[in-house]
Amino acid sequence: MTSEQVTEAPEEGYERGLGSRQVQMIAIGGAIGVGLFLGAGANIAKAGPSLIVMYALAGLIIFFIMRALGELLLYRPVSGSFAEYSREFLGPFFGFFTGWTYWLMWVVTGMAELTAAAIYVHYWFPAIPQWVTALVFLVVLFVANLISVKLFGEIEFWFSMVKVTALIGMIVIGLGVLTFGFSAAGDTAAVSNLWAFDGFFPKGVGSSLMTLQGVMFAYLAVELVGVTAGESEDPEKTLPKAINTLPWRIALFYVGALTVILCVVKWTEFAPGVSPFVKAFAVIGIPAGAGIVNFVVLTAALSSCNSGMYSTGRMLRTLADNGEAPRFFSRLSSSKTPALGITVSVAFMGIGVVLNYIVPEKAFGYVTSVATAAGIWTWLMILISHVLYRRGVEAGRLRASSFPAPGGAKLSYVAIVFLLFVTCLIAYDADSRVCLYVMAGWTAALAVGWVILKNRNPQVADSGEQQLEKVG
């Protein structure tokens, strides 16, 4: 078997409608979500300025994960990549479990984004119930995703463009306030705000570490470039570029933006449920600034929900193609989109609308913790698959990827230990521990589903071994 045969993307029936600029912007937008724009407020209240270090540390681990994924993607670029690699390197059950868990992650993330979007609209129109706004956004994005992948890519491009431009603008304005002292915050803005109020770790290192689960939620979706592999025009060029630019995106948009904001406004003024970016512009006193930022963070939420609808439909189709979901999910519409998979996923996202009706004040916290747990599983599967892939390459059984991860499998081991540590933090925290109960129930349900599936279709359990023979 030649290297070209290994790295060539298989024809899956999708339209290769995502160009380089769209894949790049999807990757950038995936690193800027509601976890930063809304979730950072609660985390600042818990950790103070030390949250900057938590974002930098988690960002480094995310880069390790993405380089591991990048090596796998250039070895075999397929849509639904995480499930496919789990199936190939760990066995068919892990492919089944990972595919369905990644689907769950995006469904509950979609719920979180709808909740956040409703909160942002509430800023302007407090009389409109959160559930009404969430429902309207759900329907609009659903229709857009059914039309074509090009429309999805174009919407995501402009959503991401708004986020990126706004964040850069915030950083420039914040630096201007710090340097020249203009605006209502000019007298109090100073770099010393990072340590002047009870130090850089005002509530202790332990409290700072407890924010890591929220920080990791902020990075969910960076792996979305792996799902786009089956619809990218030139994956061997666009995917490495998208992954290699991740460190500067994290340094600028997360570490840089938070550092500037915490210099301009002292950390004690931030509170849960309020975007730190909206708060900062309100303190600076720029006319309509808070409203503008609120619009930006609204687009961030809608962008992530848009991505969720895209990825869930593709993952359901991958599962169906492998006999692990009802066969009708494998059908493509006339516009080459997995319309039925998207429709069913959106129906489940509608549970978020119900949560906004029943417990609007707790909806965001509930769904983010479940999404984080599902995301950690997905990342662990990427890393373990990468470790096993490297063993196959070193043993001469598998062809080397054209985009090897630095340090081989060593950094993947580091990332695995870190993710297990974050899982322990989630188990320790009483508020977020509920997500582990949800995941335990989810695991039991999938285990039962797997047993039923094997009894009905024994060939499904053999697919992993057949795949290994094919690529070995």
PDB file of N, CA and C in Angstrom, residues 29-68:
ATOM      1  N   GLY A  29     -12.715  30.375  14.942  1.00  0.00           N
ATOM      2  CA  GLY A  29     -13.965  30.550  15.668  1.00  0.00           C
ATOM      3  C   GLY A  29     -14.182  29.478  16.709  1.00  0.00           C
ATOM      4  N   GLY A  30     -13.704  28.261  16.429  1.00  0.00           N
ATOM      5  CA  GLY A  30     -13.840  27.180  17.388  1.00  0.00           C
ATOM      6  C   GLY A  30     -13.094  27.434  18.676  1.00  0.00           C
ATOM      7  N   ALA A  31     -12.086  28.288  18.616  1.00  0.00           N
ATOM      8  CA  ALA A  31     -11.315  28.614  19.818  1.00  0.00           C
ATOM      9  C   ALA A  31     -11.851  29.851  20.527  1.00  0.00           C
ATOM     10  N   ILE A  32     -12.956  30.397  20.051  1.00  0.00           N
ATOM     11  CA  ILE A  32     -13.551  31.577  20.690  1.00  0.00           C
ATOM     12  C   ILE A  32     -15.033  31.310  20.855  1.00  0.00           C
ATOM     13  N   GLY A  33     -15.443  30.922  22.031  1.00  0.00           N
ATOM     14  CA  GLY A  33     -16.843  30.574  22.223  1.00  0.00           C
ATOM     15  C   GLY A  33     -17.439  31.187  23.468  1.00  0.00           C
ATOM     16  N   VAL A  34     -18.620  30.687  23.793  1.00  0.00           N
ATOM     17  CA  VAL A  34     -19.363  31.231  24.916  1.00  0.00           C
ATOM     18  C   VAL A  34     -18.655  30.958  26.246  1.00  0.00           C
ATOM     19  N   GLY A  35     -17.795  29.919  26.285  1.00  0.00           N
ATOM     20  CA  GLY A  35     -17.053  29.646  27.512  1.00  0.00           C
ATOM     21  C   GLY A  35     -16.148  30.809  27.892  1.00  0.00           C
ATOM     22  N   LEU A  36     -15.618  31.495  26.881  1.00  0.00           N
ATOM     23  CA  LEU A  36     -14.807  32.687  27.139  1.00  0.00           C
ATOM     24  C   LEU A  36     -15.694  33.894  27.387  1.00  0.00           C
ATOM     25  N   PHE A  37     -16.660  34.112  26.514  1.00  0.00           N
ATOM     26  CA  PHE A  37     -17.447  35.338  26.572  1.00  0.00           C
ATOM     27  C   PHE A  37     -18.382  35.411  27.776  1.00  0.00           C
ATOM     28  N   LEU A  38     -18.947  34.266  28.193  1.00  0.00           N
ATOM     29  CA  LEU A  38     -19.879  34.278  29.322  1.00  0.00           C
ATOM     30  C   LEU A  38     -19.305  33.552  30.530  1.00  0.00           C
ATOM     31  N   GLY A  39     -18.778  32.343  30.311  1.00  0.00           N
ATOM     32  CA  GLY A  39     -18.288  31.534  31.420  1.00  0.00           C
ATOM     33  C   GLY A  39     -17.129  32.147  32.171  1.00  0.00           C
ATOM     34  N   ALA A  40     -16.325  32.991  31.502  1.00  0.00           N
ATOM     35  CA  ALA A  40     -15.161  33.589  32.160  1.00  0.00           C
ATOM     36  C   ALA A  40     -15.569  34.474  33.334  1.00  0.00           C
ATOM     37  N   GLY A  41     -16.778  35.029  33.313  1.00  0.00           N
ATOM     38  CA  GLY A  41     -17.217  35.889  34.421  1.00  0.00           C
ATOM     39  C   GLY A  41     -17.246  35.140  35.734  1.00  0.00           C
ATOM     40  N   ALA A  42     -17.855  33.944  35.731  1.00  0.00           N
ATOM     41  CA  ALA A  42     -17.915  33.128  36.943  1.00  0.00           C
ATOM     42  C   ALA A  42     -16.522  32.664  37.357  1.00  0.00           C
ATOM     43  N   ASN A  43     -15.679  32.336  36.388  1.00  0.00           N
ATOM     44  CA  ASN A  43     -14.341  31.850  36.703  1.00  0.00           C
ATOM     45  C   ASN A  43     -13.445  32.952  37.257  1.00  0.00           C
ATOM     46  N   ILE A  44     -13.610  34.185  36.774  1.00  0.00           N
ATOM     47  CA  ILE A  44     -12.855  35.310  37.341  1.00  0.00           C
ATOM     48  C   ILE A  44     -13.238  35.507  38.801  1.00  0.00           C
ATOM     49  N   ALA A  45     -14.536  35.383  39.093  1.00  0.00           N
ATOM     50  CA  ALA A  45     -14.997  35.533  40.473  1.00  0.00           C
ATOM     51  C   ALA A  45     -14.406  34.455  41.386  1.00  0.00           C
ATOM     52  N   LYS A  46     -14.121  33.279  40.824  1.00  0.00           N
ATOM     53  CA  LYS A  46     -13.566  32.172  41.617  1.00  0.00           C
ATOM     54  C   LYS A  46     -12.054  32.248  41.765  1.00  0.00           C
ATOM     55  N   ALA A  47     -11.381  32.698  40.712  1.00  0.00           N
ATOM     56  CA  ALA A  47      -9.913  32.588  40.680  1.00  0.00           C
ATOM     57  C   ALA A  47      -9.178  33.911  40.605  1.00  0.00           C
ATOM     58  N   GLY A  48      -9.879  35.002  40.272  1.00  0.00           N
ATOM     59  CA  GLY A  48      -9.192  36.282  40.116  1.00  0.00           C
ATOM     60  C   GLY A  48      -8.261  36.266  38.913  1.00  0.00           C
ATOM     61  N   PRO A  49      -7.197  37.069  38.962  1.00  0.00           N
ATOM     62  CA  PRO A  49      -6.269  37.166  37.818  1.00  0.00           C
ATOM     63  C   PRO A  49      -5.568  35.852  37.465  1.00  0.00           C
ATOM     64  N   SER A  50      -5.487  34.919  38.423  1.00  0.00           N
ATOM     65  CA  SER A  50      -4.815  33.643  38.145  1.00  0.00           C
ATOM     66  C   SER A  50      -5.518  32.844  37.061  1.00  0.00           C
ATOM     67  N   LEU A  51      -6.739  33.247  36.703  1.00  0.00           N
ATOM     68  CA  LEU A  51      -7.445  32.568  35.619  1.00  0.00           C
ATOM     69  C   LEU A  51      -6.641  32.639  34.323  1.00  0.00           C
ATOM     70  N   ILE A  52      -5.850  33.684  34.168  1.00  0.00           N
ATOM     71  CA  ILE A  52      -5.002  33.824  32.976  1.00  0.00           C
ATOM     72  C   ILE A  52      -4.075  32.619  32.843  1.00  0.00           C
ATOM     73  N   VAL A  53      -3.479  32.203  33.964  1.00  0.00           N
ATOM     74  CA  VAL A  53      -2.566  31.050  33.954  1.00  0.00           C
ATOM     75  C   VAL A  53      -3.321  29.772  33.626  1.00  0.00           C
ATOM     76  N   MET A  54      -4.547  29.656  34.148  1.00  0.00           N
ATOM     77  CA  MET A  54      -5.344  28.449  33.883  1.00  0.00           C
ATOM     78  C   MET A  54      -5.656  28.338  32.388  1.00  0.00           C
ATOM     79  N   TYR A  55      -6.001  29.462  31.749  1.00  0.00           N
ATOM     80  CA  TYR A  55      -6.278  29.443  30.307  1.00  0.00           C
ATOM     81  C   TYR A  55      -5.011  29.110  29.515  1.00  0.00           C
ATOM     82  N   ALA A  56      -3.870  29.634  29.956  1.00  0.00           N
ATOM     83  CA  ALA A  56      -2.614  29.345  29.260  1.00  0.00           C
ATOM     84  C   ALA A  56      -2.242  27.872  29.398  1.00  0.00           C
ATOM     85  N   LEU A  57      -2.392  27.324  30.608  1.00  0.00           N
ATOM     86  CA  LEU A  57      -2.061  25.915  30.847  1.00  0.00           C
ATOM     87  C   LEU A  57      -2.975  25.005  30.039  1.00  0.00           C
ATOM     88  N   ALA A  58      -4.277  25.252  30.125  1.00  0.00           N
ATOM     89  CA  ALA A  58      -5.225  24.433  29.371  1.00  0.00           C
ATOM     90  C   ALA A  58      -5.008  24.583  27.865  1.00  0.00           C
ATOM     91  N   GLY A  59      -4.671  25.790  27.430  1.00  0.00           N
ATOM     92  CA  GLY A  59      -4.406  26.027  26.017  1.00  0.00           C
ATOM     93  C   GLY A  59      -3.231  25.221  25.498  1.00  0.00           C
ATOM     94  N   LEU A  60      -2.203  25.082  26.334  1.00  0.00           N
ATOM     95  CA  LEU A  60      -1.034  24.275  25.951  1.00  0.00           C
ATOM     96  C   LEU A  60      -1.436  22.813  25.766  1.00  0.00           C
ATOM     97  N   ILE A  61      -2.255  22.311  26.684  1.00  0.00           N
ATOM     98  CA  ILE A  61      -2.723  20.927  26.581  1.00  0.00           C
ATOM     99  C   ILE A  61      -3.583  20.742  25.322  1.00  0.00           C
ATOM    100  N   ILE A  62      -4.426  21.722  25.035  1.00  0.00           N
ATOM    101  CA  ILE A  62      -5.275  21.659  23.841  1.00  0.00           C
ATOM    102  C   ILE A  62      -4.415  21.585  22.578  1.00  0.00           C
ATOM    103  N   PHE A  63      -3.298  22.302  22.575  1.00  0.00           N
ATOM    104  CA  PHE A  63      -2.402  22.251  21.415  1.00  0.00           C
ATOM    105  C   PHE A  63      -1.812  20.852  21.262  1.00  0.00           C
ATOM    106  N   PHE A  64      -1.454  20.210  22.390  1.00  0.00           N
ATOM    107  CA  PHE A  64      -0.957  18.832  22.321  1.00  0.00           C
ATOM    108  C   PHE A  64      -2.024  17.920  21.700  1.00  0.00           C
ATOM    109  N   ILE A  65      -3.274  18.104  22.132  1.00  0.00           N
ATOM    110  CA  ILE A  65      -4.375  17.286  21.620  1.00  0.00           C
ATOM    111  C   ILE A  65      -4.549  17.512  20.118  1.00  0.00           C
ATOM    112  N   MET A  66      -4.490  18.765  19.709  1.00  0.00           N
ATOM    113  CA  MET A  66      -4.716  19.084  18.299  1.00  0.00           C
ATOM    114  C   MET A  66      -3.586  18.600  17.406  1.00  0.00           C
ATOM    115  N   ARG A  67      -2.364  18.612  17.908  1.00  0.00           N
ATOM    116  CA  ARG A  67      -1.267  18.067  17.098  1.00  0.00           C
ATOM    117  C   ARG A  67      -1.388  16.552  16.968  1.00  0.00           C
ATOM    118  N   ALA A  68      -1.862  15.903  18.035  1.00  0.00           N
ATOM    119  CA  ALA A  68      -2.115  14.461  17.954  1.00  0.00           C
ATOM    120  C   ALA A  68      -3.206  14.186  16.923  1.00  0.00           C
TER     121      ALA A  68
END
